[in-house]
Coordinates of N, CA, C and O in Angstrom, one line a residue:
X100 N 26.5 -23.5 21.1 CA 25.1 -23.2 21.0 C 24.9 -21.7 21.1 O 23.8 -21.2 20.7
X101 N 25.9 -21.0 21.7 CA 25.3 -19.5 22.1 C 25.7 -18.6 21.0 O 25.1 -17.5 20.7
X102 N 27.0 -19.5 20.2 CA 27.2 -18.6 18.8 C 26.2 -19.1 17.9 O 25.8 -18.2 17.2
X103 N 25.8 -19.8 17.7 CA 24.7 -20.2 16.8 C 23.1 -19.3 17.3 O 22.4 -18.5 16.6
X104 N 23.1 -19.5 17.9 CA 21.7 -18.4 18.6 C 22.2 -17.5 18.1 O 21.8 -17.3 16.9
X105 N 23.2 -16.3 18.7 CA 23.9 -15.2 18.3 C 23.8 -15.0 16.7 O 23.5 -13.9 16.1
X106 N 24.1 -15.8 16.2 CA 24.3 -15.8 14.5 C 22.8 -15.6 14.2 O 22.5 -14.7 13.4
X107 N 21.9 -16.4 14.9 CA 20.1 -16.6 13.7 C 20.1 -14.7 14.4 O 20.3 -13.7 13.8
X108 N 19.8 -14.9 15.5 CA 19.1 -13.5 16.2 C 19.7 -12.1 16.1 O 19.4 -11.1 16.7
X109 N 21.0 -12.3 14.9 CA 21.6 -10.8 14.6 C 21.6 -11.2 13.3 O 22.3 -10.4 12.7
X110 N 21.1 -12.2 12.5 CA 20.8 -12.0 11.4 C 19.9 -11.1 10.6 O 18.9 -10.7 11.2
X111 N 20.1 -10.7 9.3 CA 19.2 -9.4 8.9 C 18.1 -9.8 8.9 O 17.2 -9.0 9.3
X112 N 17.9 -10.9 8.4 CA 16.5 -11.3 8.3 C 15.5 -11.3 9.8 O 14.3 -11.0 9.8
X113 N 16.2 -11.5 10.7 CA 15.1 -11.5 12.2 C 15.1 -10.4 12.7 O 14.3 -10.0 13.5
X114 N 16.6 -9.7 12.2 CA 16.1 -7.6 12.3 C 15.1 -7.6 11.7 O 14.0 -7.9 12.2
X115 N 15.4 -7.3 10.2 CA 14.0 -6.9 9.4 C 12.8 -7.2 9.7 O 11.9 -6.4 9.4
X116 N 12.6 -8.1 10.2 CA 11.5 -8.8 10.5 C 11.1 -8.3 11.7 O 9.9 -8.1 11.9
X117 N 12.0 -8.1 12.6 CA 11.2 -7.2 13.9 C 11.4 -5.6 13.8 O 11.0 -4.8 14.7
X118 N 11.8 -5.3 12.9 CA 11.5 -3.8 12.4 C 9.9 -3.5 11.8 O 9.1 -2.6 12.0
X119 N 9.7 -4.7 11.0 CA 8.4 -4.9 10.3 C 7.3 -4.8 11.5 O 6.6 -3.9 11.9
X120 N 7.4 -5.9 11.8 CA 6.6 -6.0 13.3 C 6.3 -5.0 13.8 O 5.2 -4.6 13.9
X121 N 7.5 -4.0 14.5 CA 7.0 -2.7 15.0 C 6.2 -2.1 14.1 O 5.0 -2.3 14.2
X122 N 6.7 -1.1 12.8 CA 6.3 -0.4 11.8 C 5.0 -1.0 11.6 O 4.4 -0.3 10.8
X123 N 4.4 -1.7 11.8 CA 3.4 -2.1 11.7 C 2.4 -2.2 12.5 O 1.3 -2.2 12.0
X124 N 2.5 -2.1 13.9 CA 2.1 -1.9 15.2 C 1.8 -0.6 15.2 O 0.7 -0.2 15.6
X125 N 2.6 0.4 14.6 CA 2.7 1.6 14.6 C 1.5 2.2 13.3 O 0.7 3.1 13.3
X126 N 1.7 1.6 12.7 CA 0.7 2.2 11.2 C 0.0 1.4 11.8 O -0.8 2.2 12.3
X127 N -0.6 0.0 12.3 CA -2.1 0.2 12.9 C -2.9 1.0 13.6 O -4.1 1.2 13.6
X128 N -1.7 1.5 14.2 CA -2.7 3.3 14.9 C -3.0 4.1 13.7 O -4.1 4.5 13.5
X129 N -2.1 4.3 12.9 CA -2.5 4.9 11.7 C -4.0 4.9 11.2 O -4.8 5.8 10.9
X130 N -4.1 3.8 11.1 CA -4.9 3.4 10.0 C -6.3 3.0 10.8 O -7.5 2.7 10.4
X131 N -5.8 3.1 11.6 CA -7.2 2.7 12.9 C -7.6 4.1 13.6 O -8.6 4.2 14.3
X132 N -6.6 5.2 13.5 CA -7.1 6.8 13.7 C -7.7 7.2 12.5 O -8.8 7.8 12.6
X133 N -7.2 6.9 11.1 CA -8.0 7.4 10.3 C -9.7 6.8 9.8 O -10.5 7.6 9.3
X134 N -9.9 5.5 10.1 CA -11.1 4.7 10.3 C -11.8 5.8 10.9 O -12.4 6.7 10.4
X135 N -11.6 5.4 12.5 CA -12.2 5.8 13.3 C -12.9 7.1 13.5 O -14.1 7.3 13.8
X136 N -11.4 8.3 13.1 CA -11.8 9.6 13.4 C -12.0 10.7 12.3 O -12.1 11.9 12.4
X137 N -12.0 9.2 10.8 CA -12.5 10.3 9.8 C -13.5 9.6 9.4 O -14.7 9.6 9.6
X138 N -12.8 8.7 8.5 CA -14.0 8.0 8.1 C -15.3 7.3 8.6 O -16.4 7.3 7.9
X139 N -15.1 6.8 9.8 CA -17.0 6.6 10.6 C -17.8 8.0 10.3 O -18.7 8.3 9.4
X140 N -17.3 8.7 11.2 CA -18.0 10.0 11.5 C -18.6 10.3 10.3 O -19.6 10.8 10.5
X141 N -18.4 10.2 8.7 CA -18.7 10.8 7.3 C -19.7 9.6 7.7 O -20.8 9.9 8.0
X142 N -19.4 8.8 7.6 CA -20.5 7.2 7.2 C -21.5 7.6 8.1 O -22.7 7.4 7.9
X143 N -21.1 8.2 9.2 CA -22.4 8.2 10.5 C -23.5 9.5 9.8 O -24.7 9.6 10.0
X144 N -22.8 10.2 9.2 CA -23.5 11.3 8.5 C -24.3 11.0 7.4 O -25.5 11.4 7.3
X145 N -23.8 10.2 6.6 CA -24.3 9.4 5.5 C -25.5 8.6 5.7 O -26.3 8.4 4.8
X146 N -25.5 7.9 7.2 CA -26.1 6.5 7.1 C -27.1 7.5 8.0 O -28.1 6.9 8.3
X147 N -27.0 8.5 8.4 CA -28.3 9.2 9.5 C -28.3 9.5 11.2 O -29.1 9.6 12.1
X148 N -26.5 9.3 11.0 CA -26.6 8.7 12.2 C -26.7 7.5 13.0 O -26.8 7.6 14.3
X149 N -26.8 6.4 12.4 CA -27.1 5.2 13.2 C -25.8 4.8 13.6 O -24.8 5.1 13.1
X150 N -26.0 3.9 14.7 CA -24.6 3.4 15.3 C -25.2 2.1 15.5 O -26.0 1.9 16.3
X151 N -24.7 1.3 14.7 CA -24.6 -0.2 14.4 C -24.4 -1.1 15.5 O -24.7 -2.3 15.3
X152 N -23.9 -0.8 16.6 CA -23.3 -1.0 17.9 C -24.6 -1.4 19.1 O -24.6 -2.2 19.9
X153 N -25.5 -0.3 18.6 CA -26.5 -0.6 19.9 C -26.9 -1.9 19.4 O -26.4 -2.8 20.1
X154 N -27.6 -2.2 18.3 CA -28.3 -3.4 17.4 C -28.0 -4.5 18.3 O -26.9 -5.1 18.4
X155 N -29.1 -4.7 19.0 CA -28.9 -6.6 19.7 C -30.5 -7.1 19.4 O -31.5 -6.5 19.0
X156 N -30.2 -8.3 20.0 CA -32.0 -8.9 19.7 C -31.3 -10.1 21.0 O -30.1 -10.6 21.2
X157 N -32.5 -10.3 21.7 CA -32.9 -11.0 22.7 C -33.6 -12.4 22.3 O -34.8 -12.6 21.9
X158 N -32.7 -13.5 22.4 CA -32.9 -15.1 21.8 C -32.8 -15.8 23.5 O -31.7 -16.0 24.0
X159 N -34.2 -16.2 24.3 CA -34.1 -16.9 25.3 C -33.3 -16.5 26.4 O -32.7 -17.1 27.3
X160 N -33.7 -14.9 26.3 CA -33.1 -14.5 27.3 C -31.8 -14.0 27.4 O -31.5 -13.2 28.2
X161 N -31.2 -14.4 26.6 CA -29.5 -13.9 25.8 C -29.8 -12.8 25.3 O -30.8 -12.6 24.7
X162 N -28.8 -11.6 25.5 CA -28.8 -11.0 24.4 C -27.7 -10.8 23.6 O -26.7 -10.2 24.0
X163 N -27.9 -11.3 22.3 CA -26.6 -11.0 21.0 C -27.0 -9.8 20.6 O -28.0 -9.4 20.0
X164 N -25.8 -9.0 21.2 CA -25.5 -7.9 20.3 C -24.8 -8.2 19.1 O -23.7 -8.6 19.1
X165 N -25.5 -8.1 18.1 CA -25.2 -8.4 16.5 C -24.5 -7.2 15.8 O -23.5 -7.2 15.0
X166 N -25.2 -6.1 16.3 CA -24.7 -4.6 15.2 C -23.4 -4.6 15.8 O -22.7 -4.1 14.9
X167 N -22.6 -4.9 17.2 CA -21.1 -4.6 17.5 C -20.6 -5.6 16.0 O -19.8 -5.0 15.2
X168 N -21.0 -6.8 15.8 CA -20.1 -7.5 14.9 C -20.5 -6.8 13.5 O -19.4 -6.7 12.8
X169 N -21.6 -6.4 12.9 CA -21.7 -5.5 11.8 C -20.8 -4.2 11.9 O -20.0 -4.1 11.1
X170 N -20.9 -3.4 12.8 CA -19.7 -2.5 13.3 C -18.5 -2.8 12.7 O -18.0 -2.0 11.9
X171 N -17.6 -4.1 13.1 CA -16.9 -4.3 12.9 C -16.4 -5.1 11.6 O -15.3 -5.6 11.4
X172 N -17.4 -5.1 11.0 CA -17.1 -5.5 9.6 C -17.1 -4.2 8.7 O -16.4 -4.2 7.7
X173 N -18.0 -3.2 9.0 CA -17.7 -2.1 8.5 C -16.6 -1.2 8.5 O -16.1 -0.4 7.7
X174 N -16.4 -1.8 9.7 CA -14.6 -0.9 9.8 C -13.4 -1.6 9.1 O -12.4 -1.0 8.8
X175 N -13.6 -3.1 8.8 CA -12.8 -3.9 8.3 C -12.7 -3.2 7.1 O -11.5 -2.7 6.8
X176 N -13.8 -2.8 6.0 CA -13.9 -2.7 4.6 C -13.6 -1.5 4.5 O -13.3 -1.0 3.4
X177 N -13.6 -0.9 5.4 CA -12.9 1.2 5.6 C -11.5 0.6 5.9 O -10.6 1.2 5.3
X178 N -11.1 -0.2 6.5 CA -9.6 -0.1 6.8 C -9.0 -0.8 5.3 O -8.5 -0.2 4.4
X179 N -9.2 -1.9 5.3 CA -9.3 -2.2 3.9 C -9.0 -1.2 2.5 O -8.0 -1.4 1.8
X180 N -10.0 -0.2 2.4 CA -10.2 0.3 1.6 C -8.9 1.5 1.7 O -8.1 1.8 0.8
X181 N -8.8 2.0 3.3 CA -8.0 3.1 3.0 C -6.4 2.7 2.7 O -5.4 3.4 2.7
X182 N -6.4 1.0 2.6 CA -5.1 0.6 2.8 C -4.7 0.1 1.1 O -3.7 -0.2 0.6
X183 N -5.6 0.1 0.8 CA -5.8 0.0 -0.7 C -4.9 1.2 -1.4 O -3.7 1.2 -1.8
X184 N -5.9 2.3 -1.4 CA -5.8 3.5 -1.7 C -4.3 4.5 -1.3 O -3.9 5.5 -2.0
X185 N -3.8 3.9 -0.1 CA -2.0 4.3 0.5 C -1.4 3.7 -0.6 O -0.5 4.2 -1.3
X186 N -2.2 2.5 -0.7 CA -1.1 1.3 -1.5 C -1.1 2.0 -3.3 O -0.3 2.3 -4.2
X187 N -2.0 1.9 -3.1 CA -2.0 2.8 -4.4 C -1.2 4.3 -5.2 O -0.8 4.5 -6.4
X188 N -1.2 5.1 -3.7 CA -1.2 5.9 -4.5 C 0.4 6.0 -3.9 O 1.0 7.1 -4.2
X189 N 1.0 5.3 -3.3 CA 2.8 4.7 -2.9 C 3.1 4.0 -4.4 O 4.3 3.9 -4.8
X190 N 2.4 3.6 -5.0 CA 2.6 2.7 -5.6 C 2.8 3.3 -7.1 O 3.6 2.9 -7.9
X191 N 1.6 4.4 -7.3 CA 1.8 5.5 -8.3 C 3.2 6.2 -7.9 O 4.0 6.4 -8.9
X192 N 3.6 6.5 -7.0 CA 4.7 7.7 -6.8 C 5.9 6.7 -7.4 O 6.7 6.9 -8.3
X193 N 5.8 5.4 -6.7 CA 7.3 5.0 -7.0 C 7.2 4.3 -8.4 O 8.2 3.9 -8.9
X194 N 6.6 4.2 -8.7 CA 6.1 4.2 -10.4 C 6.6 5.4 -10.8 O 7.7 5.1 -11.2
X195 N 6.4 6.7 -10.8 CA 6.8 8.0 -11.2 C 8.1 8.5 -11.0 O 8.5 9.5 -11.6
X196 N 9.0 7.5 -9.9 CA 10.2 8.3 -9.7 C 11.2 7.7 -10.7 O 12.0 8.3 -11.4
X197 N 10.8 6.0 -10.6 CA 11.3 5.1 -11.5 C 11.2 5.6 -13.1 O 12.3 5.7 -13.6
X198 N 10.3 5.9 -13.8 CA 10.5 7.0 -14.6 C 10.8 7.5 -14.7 O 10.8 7.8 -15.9
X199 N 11.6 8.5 -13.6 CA 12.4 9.8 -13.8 C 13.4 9.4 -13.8 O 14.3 10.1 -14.4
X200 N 13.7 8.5 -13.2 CA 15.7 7.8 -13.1 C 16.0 7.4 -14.2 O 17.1 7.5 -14.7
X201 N 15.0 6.8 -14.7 CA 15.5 5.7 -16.2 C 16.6 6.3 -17.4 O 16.2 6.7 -18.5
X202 N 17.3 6.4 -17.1 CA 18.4 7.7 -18.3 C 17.8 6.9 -19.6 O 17.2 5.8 -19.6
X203 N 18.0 7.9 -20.5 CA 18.0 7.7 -21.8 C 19.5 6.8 -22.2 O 20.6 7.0 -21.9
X204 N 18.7 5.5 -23.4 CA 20.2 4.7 -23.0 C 20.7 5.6 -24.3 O 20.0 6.2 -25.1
X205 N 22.3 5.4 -24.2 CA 23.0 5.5 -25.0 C 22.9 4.7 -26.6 O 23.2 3.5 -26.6
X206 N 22.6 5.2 -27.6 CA 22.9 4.9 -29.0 C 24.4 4.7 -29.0 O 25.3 5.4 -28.6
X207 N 24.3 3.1 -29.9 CA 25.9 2.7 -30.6 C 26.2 3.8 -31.5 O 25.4 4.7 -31.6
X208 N 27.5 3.7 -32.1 CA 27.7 4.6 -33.0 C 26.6 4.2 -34.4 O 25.9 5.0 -35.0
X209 N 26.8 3.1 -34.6 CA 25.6 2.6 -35.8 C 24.4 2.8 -35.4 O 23.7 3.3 -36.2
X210 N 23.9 2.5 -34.2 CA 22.6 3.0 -34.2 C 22.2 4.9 -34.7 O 21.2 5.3 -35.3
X211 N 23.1 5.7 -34.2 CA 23.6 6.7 -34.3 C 23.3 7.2 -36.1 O 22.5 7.9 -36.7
X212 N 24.4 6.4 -36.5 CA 24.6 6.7 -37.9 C 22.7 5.7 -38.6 O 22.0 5.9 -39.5
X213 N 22.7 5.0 -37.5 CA 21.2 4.8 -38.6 C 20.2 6.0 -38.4 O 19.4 5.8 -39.3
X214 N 20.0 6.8 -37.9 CA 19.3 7.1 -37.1 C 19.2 8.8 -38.0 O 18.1 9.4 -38.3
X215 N 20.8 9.4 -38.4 CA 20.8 9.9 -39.1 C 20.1 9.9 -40.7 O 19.4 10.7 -41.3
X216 N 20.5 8.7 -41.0 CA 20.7 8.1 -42.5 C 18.4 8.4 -42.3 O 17.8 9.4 -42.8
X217 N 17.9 7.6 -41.8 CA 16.4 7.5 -41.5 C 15.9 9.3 -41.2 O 14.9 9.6 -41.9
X218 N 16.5 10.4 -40.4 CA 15.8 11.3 -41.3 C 16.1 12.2 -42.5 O 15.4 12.9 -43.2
X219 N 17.6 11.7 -42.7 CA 17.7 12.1 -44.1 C 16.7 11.8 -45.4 O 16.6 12.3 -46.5
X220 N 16.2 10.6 -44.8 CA 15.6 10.3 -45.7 C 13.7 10.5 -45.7 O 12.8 10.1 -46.3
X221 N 14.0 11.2 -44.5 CA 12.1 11.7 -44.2 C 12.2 13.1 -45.0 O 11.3 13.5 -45.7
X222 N 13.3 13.9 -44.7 CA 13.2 14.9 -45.2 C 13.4 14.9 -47.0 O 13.4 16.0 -47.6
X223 N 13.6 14.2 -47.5 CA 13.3 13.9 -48.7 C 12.1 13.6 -49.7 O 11.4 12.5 -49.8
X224 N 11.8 14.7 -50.3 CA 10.6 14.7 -51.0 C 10.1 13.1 -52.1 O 9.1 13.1 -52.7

């Protein structure tokens, strides 16, 4: 039983998978510093200043703060958005490198010899 545990839990797949897990823990700070400490502040400029956060209303004595959950839907659609936009423009580069590797394939010798024969025959009046 202990070689078999041993086997699943040094398998690549439950590395990878807990490499993922961190790197991801880790880019949620990312991505939750850049929300936060770029993009609110522009929005808070934009919108006048308001902070969505204070916003409650008093139902029977309760009070639901509503604007913290609007808050937080706003940041969903900013984190969202900036994750789009990573993804994108990762997504452009390795698009771009892949293009640069692609060698020019090799011509057969007949393709070769066609290839000739076709502008001999453009440059022909």
């Amino acid at each position: 039983m202990w070689k078999e545990f041993k086997e699943f839990a040094i398998k690549g797949n439950v590395i990878d998978l807990a490499v993922a897990f961190i790197l991801g823990a880790a880019f949620t700070a990312i991505v939750t510093s850049l929300v936060n400490d770029i993009f609110m502040p522009f929005l808070g400029i934009l919108i006048g200043g308001i902070d969505f956060s204070t916003l409650a209303v008093s139902v029977l004595g309760v009070n639901v703060t509503y604007g913290n959950f609007l808050q937080e839907i706003v940041k969903f659609f900013l984190i969202a958005f900036a994750l789009f936009m990573m993804v994108k423009v990762l997504n452009r580069l390795k698009r771009e490198k892949a293009v640069e590797e692609e060698p020019e394939p090799e011509l057969s010798r007949e393709e070769q010899l066609l290839s000739e024969i076709r502008d001999l025959l453009k440059e022909r009046p």
